[in-house]
Coordinates of C-alpha atoms and ligand atoms in Angstrom, one line a residue:
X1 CA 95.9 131.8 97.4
X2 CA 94.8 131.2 94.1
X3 CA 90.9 129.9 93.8
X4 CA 91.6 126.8 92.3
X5 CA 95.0 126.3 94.6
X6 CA 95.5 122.8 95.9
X7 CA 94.7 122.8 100.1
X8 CA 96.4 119.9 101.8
X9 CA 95.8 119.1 105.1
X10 CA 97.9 116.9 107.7
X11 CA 95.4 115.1 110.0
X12 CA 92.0 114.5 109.7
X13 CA 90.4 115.0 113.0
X14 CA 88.1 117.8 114.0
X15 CA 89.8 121.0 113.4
X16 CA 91.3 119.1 109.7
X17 CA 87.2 118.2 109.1
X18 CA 86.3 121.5 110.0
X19 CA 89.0 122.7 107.5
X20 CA 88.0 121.0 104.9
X21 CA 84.4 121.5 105.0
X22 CA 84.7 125.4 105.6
X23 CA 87.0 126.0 102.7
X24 CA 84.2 124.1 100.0
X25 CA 81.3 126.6 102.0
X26 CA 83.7 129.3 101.5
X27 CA 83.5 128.4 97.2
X28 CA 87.2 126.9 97.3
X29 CA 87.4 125.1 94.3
X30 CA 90.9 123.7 94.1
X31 CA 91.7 120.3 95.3
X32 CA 91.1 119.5 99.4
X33 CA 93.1 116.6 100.4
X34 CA 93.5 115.4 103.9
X35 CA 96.2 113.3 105.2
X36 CA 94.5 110.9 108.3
X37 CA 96.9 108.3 110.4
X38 CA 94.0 107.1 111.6
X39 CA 92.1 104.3 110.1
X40 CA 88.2 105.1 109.1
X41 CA 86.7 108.6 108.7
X42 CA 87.3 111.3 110.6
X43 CA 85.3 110.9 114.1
X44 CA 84.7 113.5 117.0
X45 CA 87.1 112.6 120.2
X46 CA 84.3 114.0 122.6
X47 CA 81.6 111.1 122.9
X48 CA 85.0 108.5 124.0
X49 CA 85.7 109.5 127.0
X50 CA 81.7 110.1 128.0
X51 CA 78.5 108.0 126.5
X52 CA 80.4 105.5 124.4
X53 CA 82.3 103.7 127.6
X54 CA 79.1 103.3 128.3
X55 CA 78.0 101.1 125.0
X56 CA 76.5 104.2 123.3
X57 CA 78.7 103.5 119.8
X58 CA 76.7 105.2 117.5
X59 CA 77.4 108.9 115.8
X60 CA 80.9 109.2 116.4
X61 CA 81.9 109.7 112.7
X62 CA 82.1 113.4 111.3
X63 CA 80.2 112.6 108.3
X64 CA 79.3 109.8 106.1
X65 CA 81.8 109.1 103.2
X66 CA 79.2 110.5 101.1
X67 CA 80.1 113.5 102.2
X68 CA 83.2 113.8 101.2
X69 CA 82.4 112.4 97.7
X70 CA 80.0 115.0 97.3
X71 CA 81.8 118.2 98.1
X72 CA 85.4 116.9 96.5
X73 CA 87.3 116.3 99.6
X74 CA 89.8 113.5 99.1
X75 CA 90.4 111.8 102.4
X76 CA 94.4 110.3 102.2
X77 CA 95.6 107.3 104.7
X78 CA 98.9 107.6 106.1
X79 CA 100.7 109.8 107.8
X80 CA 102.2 112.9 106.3
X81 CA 106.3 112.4 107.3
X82 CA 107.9 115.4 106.3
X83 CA 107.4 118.6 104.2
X84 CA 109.6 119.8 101.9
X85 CA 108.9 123.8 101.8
X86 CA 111.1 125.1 98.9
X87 CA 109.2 122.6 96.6
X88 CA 105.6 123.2 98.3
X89 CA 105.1 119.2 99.2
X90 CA 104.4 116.6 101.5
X91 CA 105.8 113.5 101.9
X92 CA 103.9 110.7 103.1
X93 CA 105.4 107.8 105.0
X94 CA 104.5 105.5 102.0
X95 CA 107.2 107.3 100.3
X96 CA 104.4 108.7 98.2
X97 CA 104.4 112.9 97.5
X98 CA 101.4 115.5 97.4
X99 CA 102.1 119.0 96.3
X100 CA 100.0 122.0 97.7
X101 CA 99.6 125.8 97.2
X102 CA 98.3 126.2 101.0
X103 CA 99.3 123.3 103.3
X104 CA 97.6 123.2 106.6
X105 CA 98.7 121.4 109.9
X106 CA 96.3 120.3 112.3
X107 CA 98.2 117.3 113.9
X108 CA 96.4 117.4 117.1
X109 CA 98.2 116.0 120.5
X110 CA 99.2 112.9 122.0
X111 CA 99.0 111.6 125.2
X112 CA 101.9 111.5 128.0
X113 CA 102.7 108.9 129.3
X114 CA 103.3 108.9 133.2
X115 CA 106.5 109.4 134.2
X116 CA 106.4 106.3 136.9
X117 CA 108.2 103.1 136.6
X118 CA 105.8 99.9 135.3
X119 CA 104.1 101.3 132.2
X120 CA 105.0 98.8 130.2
X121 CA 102.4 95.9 132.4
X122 CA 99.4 95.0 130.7
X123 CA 96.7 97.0 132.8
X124 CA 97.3 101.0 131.7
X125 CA 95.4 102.5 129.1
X126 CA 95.4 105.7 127.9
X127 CA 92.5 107.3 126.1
X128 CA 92.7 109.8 122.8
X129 CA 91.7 108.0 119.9
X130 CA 88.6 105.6 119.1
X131 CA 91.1 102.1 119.0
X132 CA 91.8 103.2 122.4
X133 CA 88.5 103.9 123.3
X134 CA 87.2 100.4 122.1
X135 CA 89.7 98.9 124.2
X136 CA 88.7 100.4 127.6
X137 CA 85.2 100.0 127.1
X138 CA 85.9 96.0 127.0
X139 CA 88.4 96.1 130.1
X140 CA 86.0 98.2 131.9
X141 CA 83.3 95.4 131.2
X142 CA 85.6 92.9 132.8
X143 CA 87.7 94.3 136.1
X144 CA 86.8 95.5 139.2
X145 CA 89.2 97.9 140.8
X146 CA 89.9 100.9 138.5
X147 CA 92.9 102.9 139.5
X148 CA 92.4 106.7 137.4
X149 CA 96.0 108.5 137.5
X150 CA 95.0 112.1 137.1
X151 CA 91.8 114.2 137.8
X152 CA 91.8 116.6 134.9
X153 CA 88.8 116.6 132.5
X154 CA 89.6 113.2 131.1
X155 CA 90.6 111.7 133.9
X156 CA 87.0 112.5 135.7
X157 CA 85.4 111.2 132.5
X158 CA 86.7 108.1 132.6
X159 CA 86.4 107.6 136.2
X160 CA 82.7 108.7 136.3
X161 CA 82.0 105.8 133.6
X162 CA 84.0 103.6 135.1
X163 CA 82.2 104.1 138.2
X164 CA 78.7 103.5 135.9
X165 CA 80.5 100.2 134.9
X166 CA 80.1 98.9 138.3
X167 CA 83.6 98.9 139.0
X168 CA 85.5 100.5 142.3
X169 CA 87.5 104.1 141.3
X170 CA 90.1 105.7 142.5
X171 CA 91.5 108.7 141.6
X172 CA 95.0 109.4 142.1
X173 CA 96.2 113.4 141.5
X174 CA 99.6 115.6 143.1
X175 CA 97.2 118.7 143.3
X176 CA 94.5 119.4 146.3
X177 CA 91.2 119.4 143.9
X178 CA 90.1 118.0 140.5
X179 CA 90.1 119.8 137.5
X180 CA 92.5 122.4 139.6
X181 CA 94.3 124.2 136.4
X182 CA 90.7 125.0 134.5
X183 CA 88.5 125.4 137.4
X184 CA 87.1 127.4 140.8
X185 CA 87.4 125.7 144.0
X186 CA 84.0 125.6 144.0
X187 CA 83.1 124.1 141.3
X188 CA 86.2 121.6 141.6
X189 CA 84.6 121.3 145.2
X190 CA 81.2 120.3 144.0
X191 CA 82.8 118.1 140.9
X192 CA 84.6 115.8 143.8
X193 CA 81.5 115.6 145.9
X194 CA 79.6 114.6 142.9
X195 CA 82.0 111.6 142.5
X196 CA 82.4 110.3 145.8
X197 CA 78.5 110.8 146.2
X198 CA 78.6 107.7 143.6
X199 CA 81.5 106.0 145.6
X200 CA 84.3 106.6 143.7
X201 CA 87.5 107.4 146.0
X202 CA 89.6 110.6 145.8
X203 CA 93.4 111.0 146.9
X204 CA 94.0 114.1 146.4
X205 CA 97.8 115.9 147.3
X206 CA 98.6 112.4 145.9
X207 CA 101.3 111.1 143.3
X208 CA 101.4 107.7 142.1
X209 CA 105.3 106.6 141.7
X210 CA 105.1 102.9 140.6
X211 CA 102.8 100.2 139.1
X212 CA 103.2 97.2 140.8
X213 CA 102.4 93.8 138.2
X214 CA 102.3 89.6 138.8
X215 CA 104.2 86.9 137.3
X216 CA 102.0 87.1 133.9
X217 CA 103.2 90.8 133.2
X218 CA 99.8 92.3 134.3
X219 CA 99.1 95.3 136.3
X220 CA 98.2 94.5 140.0
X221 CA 98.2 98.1 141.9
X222 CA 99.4 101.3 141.9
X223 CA 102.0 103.0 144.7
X224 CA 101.8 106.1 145.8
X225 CA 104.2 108.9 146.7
X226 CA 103.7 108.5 151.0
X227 CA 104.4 104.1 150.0
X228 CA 100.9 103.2 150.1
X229 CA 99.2 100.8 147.9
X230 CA 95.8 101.3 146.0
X231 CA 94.8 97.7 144.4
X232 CA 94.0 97.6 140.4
X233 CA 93.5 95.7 138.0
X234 CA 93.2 98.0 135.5
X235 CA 94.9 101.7 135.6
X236 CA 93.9 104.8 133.0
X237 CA 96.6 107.3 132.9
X238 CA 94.9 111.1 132.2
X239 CA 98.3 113.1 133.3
X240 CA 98.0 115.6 129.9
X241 CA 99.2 115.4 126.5
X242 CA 101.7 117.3 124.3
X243 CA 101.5 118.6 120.6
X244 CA 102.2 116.7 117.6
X245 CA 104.5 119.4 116.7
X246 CA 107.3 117.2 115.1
X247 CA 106.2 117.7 111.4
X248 CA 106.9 121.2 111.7
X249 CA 110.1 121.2 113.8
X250 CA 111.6 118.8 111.2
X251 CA 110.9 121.4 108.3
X252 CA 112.0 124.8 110.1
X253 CA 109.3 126.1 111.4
X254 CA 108.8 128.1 114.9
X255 CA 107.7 125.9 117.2
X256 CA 107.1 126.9 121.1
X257 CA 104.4 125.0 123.3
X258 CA 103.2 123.4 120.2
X259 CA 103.4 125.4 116.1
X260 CA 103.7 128.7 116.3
X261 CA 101.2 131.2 114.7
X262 CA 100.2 134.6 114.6
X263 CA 96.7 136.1 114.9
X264 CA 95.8 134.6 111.4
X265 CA 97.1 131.5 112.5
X266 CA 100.0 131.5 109.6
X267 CA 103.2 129.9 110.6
X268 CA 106.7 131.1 110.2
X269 CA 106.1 130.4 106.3
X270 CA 102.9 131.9 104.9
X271 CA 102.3 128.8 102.9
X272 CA 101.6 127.2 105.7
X273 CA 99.2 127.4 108.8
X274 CA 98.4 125.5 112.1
X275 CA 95.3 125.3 114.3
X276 CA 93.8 123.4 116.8
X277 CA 95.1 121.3 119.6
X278 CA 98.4 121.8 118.1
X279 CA 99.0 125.6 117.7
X280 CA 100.4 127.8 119.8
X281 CA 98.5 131.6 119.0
X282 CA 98.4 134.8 120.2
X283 CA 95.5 135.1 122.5
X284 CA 93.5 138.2 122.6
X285 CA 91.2 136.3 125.7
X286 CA 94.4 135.5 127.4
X287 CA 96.8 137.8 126.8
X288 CA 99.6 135.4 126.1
X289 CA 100.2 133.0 123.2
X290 CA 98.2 130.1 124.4
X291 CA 97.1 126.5 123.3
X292 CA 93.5 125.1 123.6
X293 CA 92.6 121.9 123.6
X294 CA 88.7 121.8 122.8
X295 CA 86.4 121.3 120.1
X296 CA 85.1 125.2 120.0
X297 CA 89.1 126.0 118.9
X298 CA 89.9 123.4 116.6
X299 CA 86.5 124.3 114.7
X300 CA 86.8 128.1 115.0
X301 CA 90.1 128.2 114.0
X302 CA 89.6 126.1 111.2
X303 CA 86.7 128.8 110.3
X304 CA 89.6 131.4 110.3
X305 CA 91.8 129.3 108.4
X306 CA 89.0 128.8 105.3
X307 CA 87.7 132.2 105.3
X308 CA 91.5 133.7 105.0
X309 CA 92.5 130.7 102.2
X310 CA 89.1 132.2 100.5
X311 CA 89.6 135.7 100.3
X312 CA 88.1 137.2 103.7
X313 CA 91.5 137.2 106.4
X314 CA 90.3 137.9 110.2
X315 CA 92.5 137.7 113.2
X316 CA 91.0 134.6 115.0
X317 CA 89.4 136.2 118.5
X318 CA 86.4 133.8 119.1
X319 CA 85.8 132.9 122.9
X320 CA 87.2 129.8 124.2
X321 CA 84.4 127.5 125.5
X322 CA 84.0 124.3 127.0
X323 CA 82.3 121.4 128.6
X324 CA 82.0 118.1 130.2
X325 CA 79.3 115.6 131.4
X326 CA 80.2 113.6 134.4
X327 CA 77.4 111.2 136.2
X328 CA 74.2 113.6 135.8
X329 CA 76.5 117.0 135.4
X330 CA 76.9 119.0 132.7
X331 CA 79.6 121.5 133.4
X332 CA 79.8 124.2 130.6
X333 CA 83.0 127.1 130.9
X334 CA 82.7 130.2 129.1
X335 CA 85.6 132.0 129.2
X336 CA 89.1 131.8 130.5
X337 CA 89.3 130.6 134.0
X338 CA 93.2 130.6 134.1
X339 CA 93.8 133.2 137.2
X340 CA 90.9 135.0 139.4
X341 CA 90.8 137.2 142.4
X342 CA 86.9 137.0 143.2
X343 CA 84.3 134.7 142.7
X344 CA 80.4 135.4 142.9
X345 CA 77.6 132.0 142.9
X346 CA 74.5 132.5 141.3
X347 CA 72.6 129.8 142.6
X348 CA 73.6 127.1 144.9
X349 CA 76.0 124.2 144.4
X350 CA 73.7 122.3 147.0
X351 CA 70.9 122.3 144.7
X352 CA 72.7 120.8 141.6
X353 CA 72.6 124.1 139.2
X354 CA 74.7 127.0 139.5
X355 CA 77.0 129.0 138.0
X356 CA 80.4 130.5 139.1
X357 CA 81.7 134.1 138.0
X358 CA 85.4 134.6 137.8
X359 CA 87.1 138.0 137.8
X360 CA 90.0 139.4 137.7
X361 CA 90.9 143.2 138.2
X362 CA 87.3 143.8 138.5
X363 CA 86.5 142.0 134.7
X364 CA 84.5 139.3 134.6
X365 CA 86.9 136.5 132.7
X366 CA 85.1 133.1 132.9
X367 CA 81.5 131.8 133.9
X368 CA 81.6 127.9 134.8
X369 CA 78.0 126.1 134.9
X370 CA 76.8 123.6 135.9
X371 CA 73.7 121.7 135.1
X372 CA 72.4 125.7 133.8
X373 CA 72.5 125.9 130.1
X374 CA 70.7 129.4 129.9
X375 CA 73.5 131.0 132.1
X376 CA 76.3 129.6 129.9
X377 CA 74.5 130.9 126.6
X378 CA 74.4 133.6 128.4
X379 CA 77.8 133.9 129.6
X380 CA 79.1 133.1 126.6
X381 CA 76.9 136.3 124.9
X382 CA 78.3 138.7 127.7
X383 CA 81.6 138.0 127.7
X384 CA 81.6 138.1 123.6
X385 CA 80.3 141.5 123.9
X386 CA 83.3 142.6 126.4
X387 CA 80.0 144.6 128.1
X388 CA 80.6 142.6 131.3
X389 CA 79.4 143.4 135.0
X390 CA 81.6 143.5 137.6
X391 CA 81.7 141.7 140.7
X392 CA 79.5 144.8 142.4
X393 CA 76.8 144.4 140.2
X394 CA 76.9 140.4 140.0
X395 CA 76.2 140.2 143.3
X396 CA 73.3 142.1 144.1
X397 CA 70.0 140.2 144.9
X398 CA 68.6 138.8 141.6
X399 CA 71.3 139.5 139.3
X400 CA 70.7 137.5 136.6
X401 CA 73.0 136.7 133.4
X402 CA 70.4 136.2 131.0
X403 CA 68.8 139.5 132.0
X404 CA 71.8 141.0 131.9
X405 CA 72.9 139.4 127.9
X406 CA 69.5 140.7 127.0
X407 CA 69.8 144.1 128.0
X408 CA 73.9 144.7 127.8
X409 CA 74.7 143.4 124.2
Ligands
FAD1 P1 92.5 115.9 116.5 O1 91.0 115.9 116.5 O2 93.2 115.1 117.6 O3 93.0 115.4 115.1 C1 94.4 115.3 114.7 C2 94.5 114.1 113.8 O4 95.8 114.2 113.2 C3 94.6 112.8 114.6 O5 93.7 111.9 114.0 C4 96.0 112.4 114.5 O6 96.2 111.0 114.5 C5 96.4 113.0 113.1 N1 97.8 113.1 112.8 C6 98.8 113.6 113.7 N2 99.9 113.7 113.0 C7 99.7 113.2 111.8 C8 100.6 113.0 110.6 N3 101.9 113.3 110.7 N4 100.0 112.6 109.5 C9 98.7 112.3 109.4 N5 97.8 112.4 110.5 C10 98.4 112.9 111.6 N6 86.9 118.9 123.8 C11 85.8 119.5 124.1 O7 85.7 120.7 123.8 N7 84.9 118.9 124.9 C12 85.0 117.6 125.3 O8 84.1 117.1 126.0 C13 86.1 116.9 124.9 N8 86.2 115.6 125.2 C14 87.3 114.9 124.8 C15 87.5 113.6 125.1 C16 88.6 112.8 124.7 C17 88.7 111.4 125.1 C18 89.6 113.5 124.0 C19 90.8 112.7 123.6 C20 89.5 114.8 123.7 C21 88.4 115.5 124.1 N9 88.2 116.9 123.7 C22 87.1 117.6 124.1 C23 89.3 117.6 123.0 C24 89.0 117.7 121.5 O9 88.5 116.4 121.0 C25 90.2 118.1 120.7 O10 90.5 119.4 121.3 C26 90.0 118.2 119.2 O11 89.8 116.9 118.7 C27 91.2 118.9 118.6 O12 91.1 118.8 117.2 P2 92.4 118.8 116.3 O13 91.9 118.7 114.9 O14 93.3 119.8 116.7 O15 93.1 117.4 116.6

């Protein structure tokens, strides 16, 4: 693309920040202009779900709109409706048109909604966005009986704060531990120990079918798949969420489990790419074409996305990372934990820090810690590096990761 091309970007969340940012360090000086449905500047999704339930507002924005003004990023409302790709342009839903030389999609996901009967009662929230976030923290203020359907990362978020809130949890979730799809059982073991250690309750092997409401429309309870009741007065769905992949359907491109991409992350047209929680790449970690959803992807693969747009193309490759903080936990993954056939403990999950070592085929994939910050840096060094021990070697007597980052890579 041309130095002085015009970049447009649809969404402005972290990975379309990230974008925009990365292509003015990288000396783009055409137009940047990013397309936001969202009203305000563009905010980081991670504090919602954690500290700012618990009143801790502050610092959620990106960047000031100074910012922007200074490095020439033009920051659009609206929401980009369909793109014309014979004429190189965007339509917005305003009617209104914006032409680019490079366009870039990072549309992000949405929630699902839970395929029960009753979602329409006043009662279930859902969390993704800042409104939404705003509007739990004042219900949590004001009910007692929480009802959490789903015990994936968001789901044990919310449950831990609502527990902090003073209200009674439960979790409701189909599969036998939480966090199942991203973690080991023993870290998902220590994870629902941790919560019922501060009360809340667990039903695991558990499916909620129904909300039940009153007379005034609003929500009452939830049922569950064995006919049982759990009372409620307010219910937070966390059952997953799917890309906003509809932009790029409409105009022709591939589309699979979200945009497709290749290693560059370039679309079926070369004018236009897709990163984030919304694209679907070819993972060298995984194997497979995958989608993340996590702030280390959407930023990274924004970093790929600038450098290529600014003259120095690089298949993305970076290692997936990830965290969350749950009552005094902070549980950082390094790695892919997908699939494992052994497991070694360094440390002890009775003694609140410790880390887990996945493997699989005798390759250490993924490193989950927990309340061990060194290990993780660590973790993340080794497994960067590919110079990795194997399950022998991890579990000898005072194995350490940090030894071994400093002496292996
Ligand atoms: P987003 O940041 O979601 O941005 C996409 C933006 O595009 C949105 O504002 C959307 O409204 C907008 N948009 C969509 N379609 C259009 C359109 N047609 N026109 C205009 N705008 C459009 N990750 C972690 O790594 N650690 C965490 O602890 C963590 N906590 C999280 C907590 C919560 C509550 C949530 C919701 C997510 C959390 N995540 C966390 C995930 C992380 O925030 C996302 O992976 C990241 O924001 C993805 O960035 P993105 O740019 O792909 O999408």
């Amino acid at each position: 693309m041309r130095p002085d091309g015009t970049v447009v970007i649809a969404g402005a969340g972290q990975g379309d920040f990230q974008t925009a940012a990365s292509l003015r360090d990288g000396g783009h000086a055409g137009p940047v202009v990013f397309i936001g449905d969202e009203t305000g500047l563009p905010y980081q999704r991670p504090p919602l779900s954690k500290g700012f339930l618990q009143g801790n507002t502050a610092g959620t924005e990106l960047r000031g709109r100074s910012f922007y003004e200074r490095r020439g990023i033009e920051l659009r409302h609206g929401r980009a409706a369909a793109i014309d790709r014979a004429a190189r342009r965007v339509r917005l839903a305003d009617g209104s048109t914006l032409a680019y030389d490079h366009l870039v999609l990072a549309t992000g996901a949405r929630n699902r909604t839970p395929p029960i009967s009753g979602t329409a009662l006043d009662g279930l929230l859902q969390l993704r966005t800042r409104a939404e976030a705003e509007r739990l923290r004042a219900r949590l203020s004001a009910v007692s009986q929480v009802s959490v359907i789903g015990a994936g990362f968001i789901g044990m978020e919310v449950a831990a704060a609502a527990v902090k809130a003073g209200a009674t949890v439960t979790v409701v979730e189909p599969l036998g531990r939480p966090m199942a799809r991203s973690l080991s059982a023993v870290t998902s073991a220590y994870v629902a120990e941790l919560h019922r250690s501060h009360g809340a309750r667990l039903l695991l092997g558990s499916s909620a079918v129904r909300l039940h409401g009153g007379r005034d429309g609003a929500v009452e309870g939830v049922e569950l798949d064995d006919s049982s009741r759990v009372r409620a007065d307010l219910v937070i769905a966390g059952v997953g969420v799917a890309p906003a992949t509809e932009l790029a359907a409409d105009a022709g491109l591939k589309v699979g489990d979200g945009i497709r991409v290749d290693a560059f992350l370039t679309t079926s047209d070369p004018d236009v790419s897709a990163l984030g929680d919304c694209a679907d790449f070819p993972s060298v970690h995984a194997g497979a074409a995958i989608r993340l959803e996590s702030v280390q992807n959407a930023v990274d693969q924004a970093r790929c996305v600038a450098a290529r747009l600014t003259g120095t193309p690089a298949p993305y490759e970076a290692l997936p990372w990830f965290w969350t903080e749950q009552f005094s936990a902070k549980l950082q993954i390094a790695g892919l934990g997908r699939d494992h056939d052994r497991t070694t403990v360094l440390g002890a999950p009775a003694t609140d820090a410790f880390s887990v070592l996945r493997f699989k085929n005798g390759r250490l994939t993924c490193v989950e810690s927990v309340n061990a910050p060194g290990d993780h840096i660590a973790a993340r060094r080794v497994l960067a590096s590919g110079n990795t021990p194997c399950p022998g070697e991890a579990a000898e007597d005072g194995f350490s990761l940090r030894d071994w980052a400093a002496h292996a890579t």
